[in-house]
PDB file of C-alpha atoms in Angstrom:
ATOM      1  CA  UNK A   2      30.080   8.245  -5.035  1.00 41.00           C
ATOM      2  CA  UNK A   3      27.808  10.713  -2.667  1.00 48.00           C
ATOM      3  CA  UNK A   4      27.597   8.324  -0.079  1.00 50.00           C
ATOM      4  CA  UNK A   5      29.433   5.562   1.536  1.00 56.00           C
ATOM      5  CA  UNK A   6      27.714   2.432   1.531  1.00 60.00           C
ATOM      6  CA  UNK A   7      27.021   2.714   5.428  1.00 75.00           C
ATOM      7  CA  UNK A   8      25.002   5.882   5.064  1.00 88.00           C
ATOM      8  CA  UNK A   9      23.309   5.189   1.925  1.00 86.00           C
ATOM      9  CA  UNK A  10      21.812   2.071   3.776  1.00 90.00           C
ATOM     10  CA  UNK A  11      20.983   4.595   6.436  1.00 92.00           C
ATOM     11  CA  UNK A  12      19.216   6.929   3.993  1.00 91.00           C
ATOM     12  CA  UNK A  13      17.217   4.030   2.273  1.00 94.00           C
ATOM     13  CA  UNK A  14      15.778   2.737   5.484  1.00 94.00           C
ATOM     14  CA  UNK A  15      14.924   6.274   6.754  1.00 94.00           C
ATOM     15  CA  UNK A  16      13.427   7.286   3.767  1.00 94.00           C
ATOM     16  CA  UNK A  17      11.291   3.981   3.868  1.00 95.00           C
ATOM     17  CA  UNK A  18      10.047   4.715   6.903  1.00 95.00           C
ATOM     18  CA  UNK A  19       9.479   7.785   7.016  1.00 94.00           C
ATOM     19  CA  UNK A  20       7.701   7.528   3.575  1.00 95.00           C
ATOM     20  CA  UNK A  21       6.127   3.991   2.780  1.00 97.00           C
ATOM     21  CA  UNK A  22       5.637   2.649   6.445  1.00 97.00           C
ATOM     22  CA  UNK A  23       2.145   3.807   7.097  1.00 98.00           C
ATOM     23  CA  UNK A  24       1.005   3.033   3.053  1.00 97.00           C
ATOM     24  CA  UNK A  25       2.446   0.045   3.566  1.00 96.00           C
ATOM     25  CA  UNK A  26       0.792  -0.816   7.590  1.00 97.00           C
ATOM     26  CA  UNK A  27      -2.593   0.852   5.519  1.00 98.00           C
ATOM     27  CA  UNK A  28      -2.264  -1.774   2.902  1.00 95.00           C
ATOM     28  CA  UNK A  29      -1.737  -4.844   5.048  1.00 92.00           C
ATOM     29  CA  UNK A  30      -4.111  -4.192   7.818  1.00 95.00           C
ATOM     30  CA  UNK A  31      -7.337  -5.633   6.197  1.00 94.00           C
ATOM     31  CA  UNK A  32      -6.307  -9.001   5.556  1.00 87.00           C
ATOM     32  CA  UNK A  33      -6.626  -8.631  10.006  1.00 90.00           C
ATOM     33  CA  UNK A  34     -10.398  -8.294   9.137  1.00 93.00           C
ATOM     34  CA  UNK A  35     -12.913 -10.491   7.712  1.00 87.00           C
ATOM     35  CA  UNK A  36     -15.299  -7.712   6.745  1.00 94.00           C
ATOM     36  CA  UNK A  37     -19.132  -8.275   5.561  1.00 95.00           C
ATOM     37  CA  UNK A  38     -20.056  -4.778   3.884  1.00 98.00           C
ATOM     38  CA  UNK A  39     -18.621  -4.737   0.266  1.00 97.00           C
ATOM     39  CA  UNK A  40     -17.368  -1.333  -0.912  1.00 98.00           C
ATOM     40  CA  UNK A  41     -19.171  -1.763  -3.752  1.00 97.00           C
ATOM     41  CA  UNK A  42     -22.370  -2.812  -2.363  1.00 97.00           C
ATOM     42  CA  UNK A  43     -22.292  -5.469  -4.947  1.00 95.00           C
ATOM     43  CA  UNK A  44     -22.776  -3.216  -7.409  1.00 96.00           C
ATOM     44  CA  UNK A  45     -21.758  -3.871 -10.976  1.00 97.00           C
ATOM     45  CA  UNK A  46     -20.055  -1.755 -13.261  1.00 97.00           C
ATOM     46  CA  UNK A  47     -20.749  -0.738 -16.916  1.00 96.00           C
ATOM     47  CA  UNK A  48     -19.383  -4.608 -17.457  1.00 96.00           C
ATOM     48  CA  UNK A  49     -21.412  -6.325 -15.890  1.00 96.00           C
ATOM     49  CA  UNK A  50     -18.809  -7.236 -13.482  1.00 96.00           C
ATOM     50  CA  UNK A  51     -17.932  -6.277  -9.723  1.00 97.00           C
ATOM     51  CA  UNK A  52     -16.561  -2.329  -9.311  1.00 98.00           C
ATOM     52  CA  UNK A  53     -14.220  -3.447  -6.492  1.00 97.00           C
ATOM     53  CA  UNK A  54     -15.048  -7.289  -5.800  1.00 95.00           C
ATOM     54  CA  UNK A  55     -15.879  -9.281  -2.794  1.00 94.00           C
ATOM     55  CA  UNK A  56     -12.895  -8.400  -1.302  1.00 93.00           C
ATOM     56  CA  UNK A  57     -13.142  -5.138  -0.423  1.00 97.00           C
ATOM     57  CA  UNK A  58     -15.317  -4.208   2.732  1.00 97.00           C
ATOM     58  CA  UNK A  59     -15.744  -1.022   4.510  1.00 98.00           C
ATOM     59  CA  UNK A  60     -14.208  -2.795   7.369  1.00 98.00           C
ATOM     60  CA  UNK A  61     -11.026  -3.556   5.612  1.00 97.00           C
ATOM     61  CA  UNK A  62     -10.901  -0.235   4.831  1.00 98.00           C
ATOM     62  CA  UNK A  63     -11.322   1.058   7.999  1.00 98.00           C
ATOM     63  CA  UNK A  64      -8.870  -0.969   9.771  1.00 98.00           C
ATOM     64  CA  UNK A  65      -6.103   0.636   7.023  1.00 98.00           C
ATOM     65  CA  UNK A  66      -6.860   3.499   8.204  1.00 98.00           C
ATOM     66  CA  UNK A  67      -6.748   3.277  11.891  1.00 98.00           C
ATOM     67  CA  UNK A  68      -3.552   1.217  11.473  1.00 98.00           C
ATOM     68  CA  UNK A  69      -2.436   3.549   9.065  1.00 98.00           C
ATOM     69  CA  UNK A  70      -3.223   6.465  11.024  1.00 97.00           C
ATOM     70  CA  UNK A  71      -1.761   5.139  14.198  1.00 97.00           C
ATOM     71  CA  UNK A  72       1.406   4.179  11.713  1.00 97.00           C
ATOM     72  CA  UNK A  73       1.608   8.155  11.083  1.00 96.00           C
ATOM     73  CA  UNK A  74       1.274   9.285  14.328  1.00 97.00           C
ATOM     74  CA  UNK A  75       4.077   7.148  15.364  1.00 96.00           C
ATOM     75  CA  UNK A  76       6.416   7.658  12.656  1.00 96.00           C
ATOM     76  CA  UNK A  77       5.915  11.734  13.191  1.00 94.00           C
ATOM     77  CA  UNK A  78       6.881  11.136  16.871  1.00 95.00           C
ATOM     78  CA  UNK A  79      10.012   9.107  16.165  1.00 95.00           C
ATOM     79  CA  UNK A  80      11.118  12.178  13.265  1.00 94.00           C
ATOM     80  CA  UNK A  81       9.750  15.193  15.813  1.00 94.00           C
ATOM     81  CA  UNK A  82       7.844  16.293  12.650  1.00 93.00           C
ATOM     82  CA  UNK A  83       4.222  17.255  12.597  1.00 93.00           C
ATOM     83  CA  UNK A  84       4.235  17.702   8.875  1.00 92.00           C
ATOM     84  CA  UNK A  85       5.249  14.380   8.024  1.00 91.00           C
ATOM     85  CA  UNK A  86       2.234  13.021  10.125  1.00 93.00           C
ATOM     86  CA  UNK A  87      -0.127  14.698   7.939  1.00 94.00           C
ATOM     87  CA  UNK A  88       1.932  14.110   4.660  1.00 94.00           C
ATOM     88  CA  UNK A  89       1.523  10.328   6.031  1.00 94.00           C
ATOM     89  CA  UNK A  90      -2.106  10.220   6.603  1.00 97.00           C
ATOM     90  CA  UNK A  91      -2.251  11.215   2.936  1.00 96.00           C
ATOM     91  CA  UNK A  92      -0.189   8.810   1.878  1.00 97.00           C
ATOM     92  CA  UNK A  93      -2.788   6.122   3.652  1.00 98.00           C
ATOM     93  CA  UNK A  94      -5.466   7.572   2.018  1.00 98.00           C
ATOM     94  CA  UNK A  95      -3.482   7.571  -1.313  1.00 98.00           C
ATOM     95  CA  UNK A  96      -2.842   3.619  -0.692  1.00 98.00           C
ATOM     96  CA  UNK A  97      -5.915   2.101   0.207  1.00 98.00           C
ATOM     97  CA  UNK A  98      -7.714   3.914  -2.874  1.00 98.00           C
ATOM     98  CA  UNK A  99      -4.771   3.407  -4.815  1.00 98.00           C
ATOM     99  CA  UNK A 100      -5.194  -0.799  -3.591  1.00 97.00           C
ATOM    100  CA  UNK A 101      -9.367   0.129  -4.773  1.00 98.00           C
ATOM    101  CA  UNK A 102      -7.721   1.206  -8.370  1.00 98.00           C
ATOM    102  CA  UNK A 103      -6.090  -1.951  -8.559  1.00 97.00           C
ATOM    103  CA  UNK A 104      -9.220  -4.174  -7.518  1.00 97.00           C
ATOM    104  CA  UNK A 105     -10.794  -2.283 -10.069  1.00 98.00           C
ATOM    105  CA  UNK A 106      -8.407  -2.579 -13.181  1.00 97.00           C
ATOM    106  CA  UNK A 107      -8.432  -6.682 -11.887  1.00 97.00           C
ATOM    107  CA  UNK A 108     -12.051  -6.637 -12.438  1.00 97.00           C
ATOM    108  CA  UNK A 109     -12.340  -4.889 -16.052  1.00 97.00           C
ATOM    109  CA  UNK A 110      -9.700  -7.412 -16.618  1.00 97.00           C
ATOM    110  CA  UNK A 111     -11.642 -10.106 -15.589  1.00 96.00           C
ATOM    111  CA  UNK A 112      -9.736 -11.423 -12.915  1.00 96.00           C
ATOM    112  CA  UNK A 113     -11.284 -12.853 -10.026  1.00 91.00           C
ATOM    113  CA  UNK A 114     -10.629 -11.342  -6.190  1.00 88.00           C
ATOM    114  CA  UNK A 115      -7.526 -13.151  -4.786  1.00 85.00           C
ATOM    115  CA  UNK A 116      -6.545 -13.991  -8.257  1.00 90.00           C
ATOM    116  CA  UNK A 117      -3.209 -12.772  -9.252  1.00 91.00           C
ATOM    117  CA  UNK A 118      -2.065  -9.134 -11.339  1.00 94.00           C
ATOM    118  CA  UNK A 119       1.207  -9.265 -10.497  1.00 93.00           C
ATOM    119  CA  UNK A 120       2.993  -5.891 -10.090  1.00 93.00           C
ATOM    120  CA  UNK A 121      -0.012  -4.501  -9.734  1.00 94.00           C
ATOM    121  CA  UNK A 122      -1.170  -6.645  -6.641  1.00 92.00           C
ATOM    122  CA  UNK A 123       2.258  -5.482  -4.954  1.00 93.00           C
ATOM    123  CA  UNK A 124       2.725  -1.982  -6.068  1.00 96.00           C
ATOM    124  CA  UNK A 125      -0.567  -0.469  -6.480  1.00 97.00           C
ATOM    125  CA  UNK A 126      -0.834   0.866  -2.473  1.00 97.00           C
ATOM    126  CA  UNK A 127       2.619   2.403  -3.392  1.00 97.00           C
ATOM    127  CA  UNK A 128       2.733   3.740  -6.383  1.00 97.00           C
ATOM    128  CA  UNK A 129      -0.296   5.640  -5.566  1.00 98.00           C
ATOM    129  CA  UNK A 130       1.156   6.924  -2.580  1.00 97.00           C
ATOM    130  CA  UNK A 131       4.228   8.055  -4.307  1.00 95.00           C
ATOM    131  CA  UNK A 132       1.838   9.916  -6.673  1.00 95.00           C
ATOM    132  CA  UNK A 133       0.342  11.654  -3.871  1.00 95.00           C
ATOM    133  CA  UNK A 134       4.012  12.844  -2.742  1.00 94.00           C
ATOM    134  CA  UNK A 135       5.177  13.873  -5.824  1.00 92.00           C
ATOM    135  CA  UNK A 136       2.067  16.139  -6.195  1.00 92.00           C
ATOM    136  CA  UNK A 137       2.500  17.820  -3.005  1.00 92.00           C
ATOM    137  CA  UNK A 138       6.342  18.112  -3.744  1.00 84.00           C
ATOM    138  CA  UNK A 139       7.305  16.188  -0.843  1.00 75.00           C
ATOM    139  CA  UNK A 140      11.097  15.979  -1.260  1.00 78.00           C
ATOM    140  CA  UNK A 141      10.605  13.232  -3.797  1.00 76.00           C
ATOM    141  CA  UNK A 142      11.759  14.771  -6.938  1.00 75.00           C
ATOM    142  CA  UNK A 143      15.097  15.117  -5.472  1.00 82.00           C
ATOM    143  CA  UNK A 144      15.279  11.645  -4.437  1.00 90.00           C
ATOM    144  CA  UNK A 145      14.078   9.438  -7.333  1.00 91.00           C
ATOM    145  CA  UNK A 146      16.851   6.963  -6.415  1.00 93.00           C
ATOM    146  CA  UNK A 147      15.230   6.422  -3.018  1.00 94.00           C
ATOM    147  CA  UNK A 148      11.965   6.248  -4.478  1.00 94.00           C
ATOM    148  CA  UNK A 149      13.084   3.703  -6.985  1.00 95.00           C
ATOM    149  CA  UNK A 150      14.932   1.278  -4.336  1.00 96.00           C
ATOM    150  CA  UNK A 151      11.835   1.719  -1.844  1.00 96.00           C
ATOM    151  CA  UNK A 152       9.276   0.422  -4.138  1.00 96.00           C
ATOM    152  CA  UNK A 153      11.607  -2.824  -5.405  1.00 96.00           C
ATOM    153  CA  UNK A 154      11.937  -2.909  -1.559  1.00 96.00           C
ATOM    154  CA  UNK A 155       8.293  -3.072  -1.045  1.00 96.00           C
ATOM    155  CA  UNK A 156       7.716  -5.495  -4.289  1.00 96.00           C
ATOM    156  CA  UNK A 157       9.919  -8.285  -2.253  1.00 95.00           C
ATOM    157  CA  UNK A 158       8.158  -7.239   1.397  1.00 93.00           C
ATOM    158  CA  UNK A 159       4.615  -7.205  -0.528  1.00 90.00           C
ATOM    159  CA  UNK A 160       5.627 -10.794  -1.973  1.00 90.00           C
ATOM    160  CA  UNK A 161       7.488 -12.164   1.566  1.00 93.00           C
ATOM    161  CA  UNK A 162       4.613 -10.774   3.895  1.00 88.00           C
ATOM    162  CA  UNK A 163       1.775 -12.306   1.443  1.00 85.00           C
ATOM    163  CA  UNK A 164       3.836 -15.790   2.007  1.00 90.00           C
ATOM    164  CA  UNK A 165       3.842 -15.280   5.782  1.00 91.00           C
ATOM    165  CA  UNK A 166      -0.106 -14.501   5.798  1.00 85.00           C
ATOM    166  CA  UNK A 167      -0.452 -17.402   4.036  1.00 87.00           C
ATOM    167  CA  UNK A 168       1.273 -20.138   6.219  1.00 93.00           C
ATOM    168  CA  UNK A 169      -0.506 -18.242   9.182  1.00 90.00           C
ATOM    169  CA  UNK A 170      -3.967 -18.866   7.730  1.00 87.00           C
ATOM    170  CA  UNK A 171      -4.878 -15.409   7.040  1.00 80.00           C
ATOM    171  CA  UNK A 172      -4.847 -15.565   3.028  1.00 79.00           C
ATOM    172  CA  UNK A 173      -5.645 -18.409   1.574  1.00 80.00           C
ATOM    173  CA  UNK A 174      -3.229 -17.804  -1.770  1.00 79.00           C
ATOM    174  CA  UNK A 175       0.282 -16.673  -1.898  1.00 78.00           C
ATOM    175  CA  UNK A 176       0.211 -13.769  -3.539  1.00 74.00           C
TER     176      UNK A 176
END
């Protein structure tokens, strides 16, 4: 064994945070919002259904991204590392279009906004920001086992959190 079991712990919850704290602030923050201006405009696609759906508002969006942001800036301070601020800031980026991806696949699919996709519904933020770190060969490739245990991590967070939001009136379904 590489590690003990102390200082794998240690290296799972760093790596988390370091890595999936600010996708995962991005992702959360616009259920805070009850936004007006659809992404989509209302558009519809080639389908005749919604691109995005009537859950996804400019507002929403924005709030990720200040909360997201802010995430980054404050997990660069705690590591004294400017680079990881900016690798962050990519990775919100990465999750709230990588949460749009997943709207979108929901709506070709014919499922309604709020309804369930599960996996999707609690990965998509994450997987796209892993993406984004692989591609900019953040460290990742070397760490597969961390990347693995962070995103069942987030799966049970995603699933716990959406329960929370729920009791506290701020989703009205508990997924």
């Amino acid at each position: 064994m590489l590690y003990s079991t102390d200082s794998a712990l240690v290296a799972l919850v760093e790596f988390v945070l370091m890595y999936y704290l600010s996708p995962m602030v991005a992702n959360s923050a616009p259920v805070l919002v009850r936004g007006r201006t659809l992404i989509d405009g209302g558009r519809l696609f080639l389908d005749g259904r919604p691109v995005f759906g009537s859950h996804k508002t400019w507002e929403g969006f924005l709030a990720g991204v200040v909360m997201g942001f802010t995430s980054s800036c404050t997990v660069g301070l705690v590591f004294e590392s400017l680079p990881l601020t900016f690798l962050n800031m990519g990775g919100v980026v990465a999750a709230l279009l990588g949460d749009l991806g997943g709207a979108f696949v929901k709506r070709r699919l014919g499922i309604e906004p709020g309804e369930p996709l599960p996996v999707v519904d609690q990965l998509d933020f994450a997987l796209a920001a892993t993406l984004l770190y692989l591609l900019l060969d953040a460290g990742f490739a070397s760490r597969l086992d961390l990347v693995v245990m962070s995103l069942l991590i987030i799966l049970v967070l995603h699933l716990l959190t959406n329960n929370v939001a729920f009791v506290l009136g701020l989703k009205n379904k508990r997924w």
